[in-house]
Amino acid sequence: MPSEKGIMNAVTERDRRMTRETGERERNFVLPLANISAHEQEYVVELEMPGVDQSGLEVTVEGDELTIVGRRKPDLANGDLCYCESAQADYRRVFEMGPDVDASRITARMNQGVLTLRMPKSEKAKPRRIEIKPG
């Protein structure tokens, strides 16, 4: 199993800002909590995004950047909000992928507010056994 440093060399967070500049105005984003694990064949990234369903997700790869945006559905409940601890902003996270990630084979699945990205390692990054021939 690679060290934590090795994992972060493969997938590291690129942008820790809570907002981004748009053409019209500044828009607020919340950083979803993320877990990254390394396996022999792949990296797995899990992000918690309660209130987001599959139709509100956008996952893009551009160069070595992986961008995840989750848009919350507006709360349609009638009445005045009396107390609120959850942020009413959309989610956004940008990661820089290392050269050992095969970006063309990344898959994503959303289940109960958790987005799971499977990021296969490129063939040259996978461990392999070298055959030793006699004399």
Coordinates of N, CA, C and O in Angstrom, one line a residue:
M1 N 0.9 -1.2 0.0 CA 0.0 0.0 0.0 C 0.9 1.2 0.0 O 1.8 1.4 0.8
P2 N 0.7 2.2 -0.9 CA 1.5 3.4 -0.9 C 1.3 4.2 0.3 O 0.3 4.1 1.0
S3 N 2.3 5.0 0.6 CA 2.2 5.9 1.8 C 1.2 7.0 1.5 O 0.7 7.2 0.4
E4 N 0.8 7.7 2.5 CA -0.1 8.8 2.4 C 0.5 9.8 1.4 O -0.2 10.4 0.5
K5 N 1.8 10.1 1.4 CA 2.4 11.0 0.5 C 2.2 10.5 -0.9 O 2.0 11.3 -1.8
G6 N 2.4 9.2 -1.1 CA 2.2 8.7 -2.5 C 0.8 8.9 -3.0 O 0.6 9.2 -4.1
I7 N -0.2 8.7 -2.1 CA -1.6 8.9 -2.5 C -1.8 10.3 -2.9 O -2.4 10.6 -3.9
M8 N -1.3 11.2 -2.1 CA -1.5 12.6 -2.4 C -0.8 13.1 -3.6 O -1.1 14.1 -4.3
N9 N 0.3 12.4 -4.0 CA 1.0 12.7 -5.2 C 0.1 12.3 -6.4 O 0.2 12.9 -7.5
A10 N -0.7 11.3 -6.3 CA -1.5 10.8 -7.4 C -2.8 11.7 -7.5 O -3.2 12.0 -8.6
V11 N -3.4 12.1 -6.4 CA -4.6 12.9 -6.5 C -4.5 13.9 -5.4 O -4.5 13.6 -4.2
T12 N -4.3 15.2 -5.7 CA -4.2 16.2 -4.7 C -5.1 17.3 -5.0 O -5.5 17.6 -6.1
E13 N -5.6 18.0 -3.9 CA -6.5 19.0 -4.1 C -5.8 20.3 -4.7 O -4.8 20.7 -4.3
R14 N -6.5 20.8 -5.7 CA -5.9 21.9 -6.4 C -6.4 23.3 -5.9 O -5.7 24.3 -5.9
D15 N -7.7 23.3 -5.5 CA -8.3 24.6 -5.2 C -9.0 24.5 -3.9 O -10.0 23.8 -3.8
R16 N -8.6 25.2 -2.9 CA -9.2 25.2 -1.5 C -10.1 26.4 -1.3 O -10.7 26.5 -0.3
R17 N -10.3 27.2 -2.3 CA -11.1 28.4 -2.1 C -12.6 28.0 -2.0 O -13.1 27.1 -2.7
M18 N -13.3 28.7 -1.2 CA -14.8 28.5 -1.0 C -15.6 29.2 -2.0 O -16.8 28.9 -2.1
T19 N -15.1 30.0 -2.8 CA -15.9 30.7 -3.8 C -15.1 30.7 -5.2 O -13.9 30.4 -5.2
R20 N -15.8 31.0 -6.2 CA -15.2 31.2 -7.5 C -15.8 32.4 -8.2 O -16.9 32.8 -7.9
E21 N -15.0 33.0 -9.1 CA -15.5 34.2 -9.8 C -16.2 33.7 -11.0 O -15.8 32.9 -11.8
T22 N -17.4 34.2 -11.2 CA -18.2 33.9 -12.4 C -18.3 35.2 -13.2 O -17.8 36.3 -12.8
G23 N -18.8 35.2 -14.4 CA -19.0 36.3 -15.2 C -19.8 37.4 -14.6 O -19.5 38.6 -14.8
E24 N -20.8 37.1 -13.8 CA -21.7 38.1 -13.3 C -21.4 38.4 -11.8 O -21.4 39.6 -11.5
R25 N -21.2 37.4 -11.0 CA -21.1 37.7 -9.6 C -20.3 36.5 -9.0 O -20.1 35.5 -9.6
E26 N -20.0 36.7 -7.7 CA -19.3 35.6 -7.0 C -20.3 34.6 -6.5 O -21.4 34.9 -6.1
R27 N -20.0 33.3 -6.6 CA -20.9 32.3 -6.2 C -20.3 31.4 -5.1 O -19.1 31.1 -5.2
N28 N -21.0 31.1 -4.1 CA -20.5 30.4 -2.9 C -20.6 28.9 -3.2 O -21.5 28.4 -3.8
F29 N -19.5 28.2 -2.8 CA -19.4 26.7 -2.9 C -19.0 26.2 -1.5 O -18.3 26.9 -0.8
V30 N -19.4 25.0 -1.2 CA -19.0 24.3 0.0 C -18.1 23.2 -0.5 O -18.3 22.5 -1.5
L31 N -16.9 23.0 0.2 CA -16.1 21.9 -0.1 C -16.7 20.6 0.5 O -16.8 20.5 1.7
P32 N -17.0 19.6 -0.3 CA -17.5 18.4 0.2 C -16.4 17.6 0.9 O -15.2 17.7 0.5
L33 N -16.7 16.9 2.0 CA -15.7 16.1 2.6 C -15.3 15.0 1.7 O -16.1 14.4 1.0
A34 N -14.0 14.7 1.7 CA -13.5 13.7 0.7 C -12.6 12.7 1.4 O -11.9 13.0 2.4
N35 N -12.6 11.4 1.0 CA -11.7 10.4 1.4 C -11.1 9.8 0.1 O -11.8 9.6 -0.9
I36 N -9.8 9.6 0.1 CA -9.1 9.1 -1.0 C -8.3 7.8 -0.5 O -7.5 7.9 0.5
S37 N -8.5 6.7 -1.2 CA -7.8 5.5 -0.8 C -7.1 5.0 -2.0 O -7.5 5.1 -3.2
A38 N -5.9 4.3 -1.8 CA -5.1 3.7 -2.9 C -5.2 2.2 -2.8 O -5.1 1.6 -1.7
H39 N -5.4 1.6 -3.9 CA -5.5 0.2 -4.1 C -4.5 -0.2 -5.1 O -3.9 0.6 -5.8
E40 N -4.2 -1.5 -5.3 CA -3.2 -2.0 -6.3 C -3.6 -1.5 -7.7 O -2.7 -1.1 -8.4
Q41 N -4.9 -1.6 -8.0 CA -5.3 -1.3 -9.4 C -5.9 0.1 -9.6 O -6.0 0.5 -10.8
E42 N -6.2 0.8 -8.5 CA -7.0 2.1 -8.7 C -6.9 2.9 -7.4 O -6.5 2.4 -6.4
Y43 N -7.3 4.2 -7.6 CA -7.6 5.1 -6.5 C -9.1 5.2 -6.4 O -9.8 5.2 -7.4
V44 N -9.6 5.3 -5.2 CA -11.0 5.5 -5.0 C -11.2 6.9 -4.2 O -10.6 7.1 -3.1
V45 N -12.0 7.7 -4.8 CA -12.3 9.0 -4.1 C -13.8 9.0 -3.8 O -14.6 8.8 -4.6
E46 N -14.1 9.3 -2.5 CA -15.5 9.4 -2.0 C -15.7 10.8 -1.5 O -14.9 11.3 -0.8
L47 N -16.8 11.4 -2.0 CA -17.2 12.8 -1.6 C -18.6 12.8 -1.0 O -19.5 12.2 -1.7
E48 N -18.8 13.4 0.1 CA -20.1 13.5 0.7 C -20.8 14.8 0.2 O -20.3 15.9 0.4
M49 N -22.0 14.6 -0.4 CA -22.7 15.7 -0.9 C -24.2 15.5 -0.7 O -25.0 15.2 -1.6
P50 N -24.6 15.6 0.6 CA -26.1 15.4 0.9 C -26.9 16.5 0.1 O -26.5 17.6 0.0
G51 N -28.0 16.0 -0.3 CA -29.0 17.0 -1.0 C -28.7 17.0 -2.5 O -29.4 17.8 -3.2
V52 N -27.7 16.3 -3.0 CA -27.4 16.3 -4.4 C -27.8 14.9 -5.0 O -27.5 13.9 -4.4
D53 N -28.5 14.9 -6.1 CA -28.8 13.7 -6.8 C -28.0 13.6 -8.1 O -27.3 14.6 -8.5
Q54 N -28.1 12.5 -8.8 CA -27.3 12.3 -10.0 C -27.5 13.4 -11.1 O -26.5 13.9 -11.7
S55 N -28.7 14.0 -11.2 CA -29.0 15.0 -12.2 C -28.3 16.3 -11.8 O -28.1 17.2 -12.7
G56 N -27.9 16.5 -10.6 CA -27.2 17.7 -10.1 C -25.7 17.6 -10.1 O -25.1 18.5 -9.6
L57 N -25.2 16.6 -10.6 CA -23.7 16.4 -10.6 C -23.1 16.7 -11.9 O -23.6 16.4 -13.0
E58 N -21.9 17.2 -11.8 CA -21.0 17.4 -13.0 C -19.6 17.1 -12.6 O -19.0 17.6 -11.7
V59 N -19.1 16.1 -13.3 CA -17.7 15.6 -13.1 C -17.0 15.8 -14.4 O -17.4 15.2 -15.4
T60 N -15.9 16.6 -14.4 CA -15.1 16.8 -15.7 C -13.6 16.6 -15.4 O -13.1 16.8 -14.3
V61 N -13.0 16.3 -16.5 CA -11.5 16.2 -16.5 C -11.0 17.1 -17.6 O -11.5 17.0 -18.8
E62 N -10.1 18.0 -17.3 CA -9.5 18.8 -18.3 C -8.0 18.9 -18.0 O -7.6 19.4 -16.9
G63 N -7.2 18.3 -18.9 CA -5.8 18.2 -18.6 C -5.6 17.2 -17.4 O -6.1 16.1 -17.4
D64 N -4.9 17.8 -16.4 CA -4.7 17.0 -15.2 C -5.6 17.4 -14.0 O -5.4 17.0 -12.9
E65 N -6.7 18.1 -14.3 CA -7.6 18.6 -13.3 C -8.9 17.8 -13.4 O -9.5 17.7 -14.4
L66 N -9.3 17.3 -12.2 CA -10.6 16.7 -12.0 C -11.5 17.6 -11.2 O -11.1 18.0 -10.1
T67 N -12.6 18.0 -11.8 CA -13.5 19.0 -11.2 C -14.8 18.3 -10.9 O -15.4 17.7 -11.8
I68 N -15.3 18.5 -9.6 CA -16.6 17.9 -9.2 C -17.4 19.1 -8.7 O -17.0 19.8 -7.9
V69 N -18.7 19.2 -9.3 CA -19.6 20.2 -8.9 C -20.9 19.5 -8.6 O -21.4 18.7 -9.5
G70 N -21.5 19.7 -7.5 CA -22.8 19.2 -7.1 C -23.8 20.3 -6.8 O -23.5 21.1 -5.9
R71 N -24.9 20.3 -7.5 CA -25.9 21.4 -7.3 C -27.0 20.8 -6.5 O -27.6 19.8 -6.8
R72 N -27.3 21.5 -5.4 CA -28.4 21.1 -4.6 C -29.8 21.5 -5.2 O -29.9 22.6 -5.8
K73 N -30.8 20.7 -5.0 CA -32.1 21.1 -5.4 C -32.6 22.1 -4.4 O -32.4 22.0 -3.2
P74 N -33.3 23.1 -4.9 CA -33.8 24.1 -3.9 C -34.8 23.5 -3.0 O -35.6 22.6 -3.4
D75 N -34.8 23.9 -1.7 CA -35.8 23.5 -0.8 C -37.1 24.1 -1.1 O -37.3 25.3 -1.0
L76 N -38.1 23.2 -1.4 CA -39.4 23.7 -1.8 C -40.4 23.8 -0.6 O -41.6 24.0 -0.9
A77 N -40.0 23.5 0.6 CA -40.9 23.5 1.7 C -41.4 24.9 2.0 O -40.7 25.9 1.9
N78 N -42.7 25.0 2.3 CA -43.3 26.3 2.6 C -43.0 26.6 4.1 O -42.8 25.7 4.9
G79 N -42.9 27.8 4.4 CA -42.7 28.3 5.7 C -41.3 29.0 5.9 O -40.5 29.0 5.0
D80 N -41.2 29.6 7.0 CA -39.9 30.3 7.3 C -38.9 29.4 8.0 O -39.3 28.6 8.8
L81 N -37.7 29.5 7.6 CA -36.6 28.7 8.1 C -36.3 29.3 9.5 O -36.0 30.4 9.7
C82 N -36.5 28.4 10.5 CA -36.2 28.8 11.9 C -34.8 28.5 12.4 O -34.3 29.3 13.2
Y83 N -34.2 27.5 11.9 CA -32.9 27.1 12.3 C -32.2 26.3 11.2 O -32.9 25.4 10.6
C84 N -31.0 26.6 10.9 CA -30.3 25.9 9.8 C -28.8 25.8 10.1 O -28.1 26.8 10.3
E85 N -28.3 24.5 10.1 CA -26.9 24.3 10.3 C -26.2 23.9 9.0 O -25.0 23.9 8.9
S86 N -27.0 23.5 8.0 CA -26.4 23.0 6.7 C -26.3 24.2 5.8 O -27.2 25.0 5.7
A87 N -25.1 24.3 5.1 CA -24.9 25.4 4.1 C -25.9 25.2 3.0 O -26.1 24.1 2.5
Q88 N -26.4 26.4 2.5 CA -27.3 26.3 1.4 C -26.6 26.6 0.1 O -27.1 27.3 -0.8
A89 N -25.4 26.2 0.0 CA -24.6 26.5 -1.2 C -24.3 25.2 -2.0 O -24.5 24.1 -1.4
D90 N -23.9 25.2 -3.2 CA -23.6 24.1 -4.0 C -22.2 23.6 -3.6 O -21.4 24.3 -2.9
Y91 N -21.8 22.4 -4.0 CA -20.5 21.8 -3.7 C -19.6 21.9 -4.9 O -20.0 21.9 -6.0
R92 N -18.3 22.1 -4.5 CA -17.3 22.1 -5.6 C -15.9 21.7 -5.0 O -15.6 22.1 -3.9
R93 N -15.2 20.9 -5.8 CA -13.9 20.5 -5.4 C -13.1 20.2 -6.7 O -13.6 19.7 -7.7
V94 N -11.8 20.6 -6.7 CA -11.0 20.4 -7.8 C -9.7 19.7 -7.3 O -9.1 20.1 -6.3
F95 N -9.4 18.6 -8.0 CA -8.2 17.9 -7.7 C -7.2 17.8 -8.9 O -7.7 17.9 -10.0
E96 N -6.0 17.8 -8.6 CA -4.9 17.6 -9.6 C -4.6 16.1 -9.6 O -4.3 15.5 -8.6
M97 N -4.7 15.5 -10.8 CA -4.4 14.0 -10.9 C -2.9 13.9 -11.3 O -2.4 14.6 -12.1
G98 N -2.3 12.9 -10.7 CA -0.9 12.5 -11.1 C -0.9 11.7 -12.4 O -1.9 11.3 -12.9
P99 N 0.3 11.6 -12.9 CA 0.4 10.9 -14.2 C 0.1 9.4 -14.1 O -0.1 8.8 -15.2
D100 N 0.0 8.8 -12.9 CA -0.3 7.4 -12.8 C -1.8 7.1 -12.9 O -2.2 6.0 -12.8
V101 N -2.7 8.1 -13.0 CA -4.1 7.9 -13.2 C -4.5 7.9 -14.6 O -4.1 8.7 -15.4
D102 N -5.3 6.9 -15.0 CA -5.7 6.7 -16.4 C -7.1 7.5 -16.5 O -8.1 6.9 -16.2
A103 N -7.0 8.8 -16.8 CA -8.2 9.6 -16.8 C -9.3 9.2 -17.7 O -10.5 9.4 -17.5
S104 N -9.0 8.5 -18.8 CA -10.0 8.0 -19.8 C -10.9 6.9 -19.2 O -11.9 6.6 -19.8
R105 N -10.5 6.3 -18.1 CA -11.3 5.2 -17.5 C -11.9 5.5 -16.2 O -12.3 4.6 -15.5
I106 N -12.0 6.8 -15.8 CA -12.6 7.1 -14.5 C -14.1 6.9 -14.6 O -14.7 7.2 -15.6
T107 N -14.6 6.3 -13.5 CA -16.1 6.1 -13.4 C -16.6 6.7 -12.2 O -15.9 6.9 -11.2
A108 N -17.9 7.1 -12.2 CA -18.5 7.8 -11.1 C -19.9 7.1 -10.8 O -20.6 6.7 -11.7
R109 N -20.2 7.0 -9.5 CA -21.5 6.5 -9.0 C -21.9 7.3 -7.8 O -21.2 7.6 -6.9
M110 N -23.2 7.7 -7.8 CA -23.8 8.5 -6.7 C -24.8 7.5 -6.0 O -25.6 6.9 -6.6
N111 N -24.6 7.4 -4.7 CA -25.5 6.6 -3.9 C -25.7 7.2 -2.5 O -24.7 7.4 -1.7
Q112 N -26.9 7.6 -2.2 CA -27.3 8.2 -0.9 C -26.4 9.3 -0.5 O -26.0 9.4 0.7
G113 N -26.2 10.2 -1.4 CA -25.4 11.5 -1.1 C -23.9 11.3 -1.1 O -23.2 12.2 -0.7
V114 N -23.4 10.1 -1.5 CA -22.0 9.9 -1.5 C -21.6 9.6 -3.0 O -22.1 8.7 -3.6
L115 N -20.7 10.4 -3.5 CA -20.2 10.2 -4.9 C -18.9 9.4 -4.8 O -18.0 9.8 -4.0
T116 N -18.8 8.3 -5.5 CA -17.6 7.5 -5.5 C -17.0 7.5 -6.9 O -17.7 7.2 -7.9
L117 N -15.8 8.0 -7.0 CA -15.1 8.0 -8.2 C -14.0 6.8 -8.2 O -13.3 6.8 -7.2
R118 N -14.0 6.0 -9.2 CA -13.0 5.0 -9.3 C -12.0 5.4 -10.4 O -12.4 5.7 -11.5
M119 N -10.7 5.6 -10.0 CA -9.7 6.1 -10.9 C -8.6 5.1 -11.1 O -7.7 5.0 -10.4
P120 N -8.8 4.3 -12.2 CA -7.8 3.2 -12.5 C -6.4 3.8 -12.7 O -6.2 4.9 -13.3
K121 N -5.4 3.0 -12.2 CA -4.0 3.4 -12.5 C -3.7 3.0 -13.9 O -4.2 2.1 -14.5
S122 N -2.8 3.8 -14.5 CA -2.3 3.5 -15.8 C -1.5 2.2 -15.8 O -1.0 1.9 -14.7
E123 N -1.4 1.5 -16.9 CA -0.7 0.2 -16.9 C 0.7 0.3 -16.4 O 1.2 -0.5 -15.7
K124 N 1.4 1.4 -16.8 CA 2.8 1.5 -16.4 C 3.0 1.9 -14.9 O 4.0 1.7 -14.4
A125 N 1.9 2.3 -14.2 CA 2.0 2.6 -12.8 C 1.6 1.4 -11.9 O 1.9 1.4 -10.7
K126 N 1.0 0.4 -12.5 CA 0.6 -0.8 -11.7 C 1.9 -1.6 -11.4 O 2.8 -1.8 -12.2
P127 N 1.9 -2.2 -10.2 CA 3.0 -3.1 -9.9 C 3.0 -4.3 -10.7 O 2.0 -4.8 -11.1
R128 N 4.2 -4.8 -11.1 CA 4.3 -6.0 -11.9 C 5.6 -6.8 -11.4 O 6.5 -6.2 -10.9
R129 N 5.5 -8.0 -11.6 CA 6.6 -8.9 -11.2 C 7.5 -9.1 -12.4 O 7.1 -9.4 -13.5
I130 N 8.8 -9.0 -12.2 CA 9.8 -9.2 -13.2 C 10.3 -10.6 -13.2 O 10.8 -11.1 -12.1
E131 N 10.2 -11.3 -14.3 CA 10.7 -12.7 -14.3 C 12.2 -12.7 -14.3 O 12.9 -12.0 -15.1
I132 N 12.8 -13.6 -13.5 CA 14.3 -13.7 -13.5 C 14.6 -15.0 -14.2 O 14.2 -16.1 -13.8
K133 N 15.5 -14.9 -15.2 CA 15.9 -16.1 -16.0 C 17.2 -16.6 -15.5 O 18.1 -15.8 -15.0
P134 N 17.4 -17.8 -15.6 CA 18.7 -18.4 -15.1 C 19.9 -17.9 -16.0 O 19.7 -17.7 -17.2
G135 N 21.0 -17.8 -15.4 CA 22.3 -17.4 -16.0 C 22.3 -16.8 -17.2 O 23.0 -16.2 -17.9

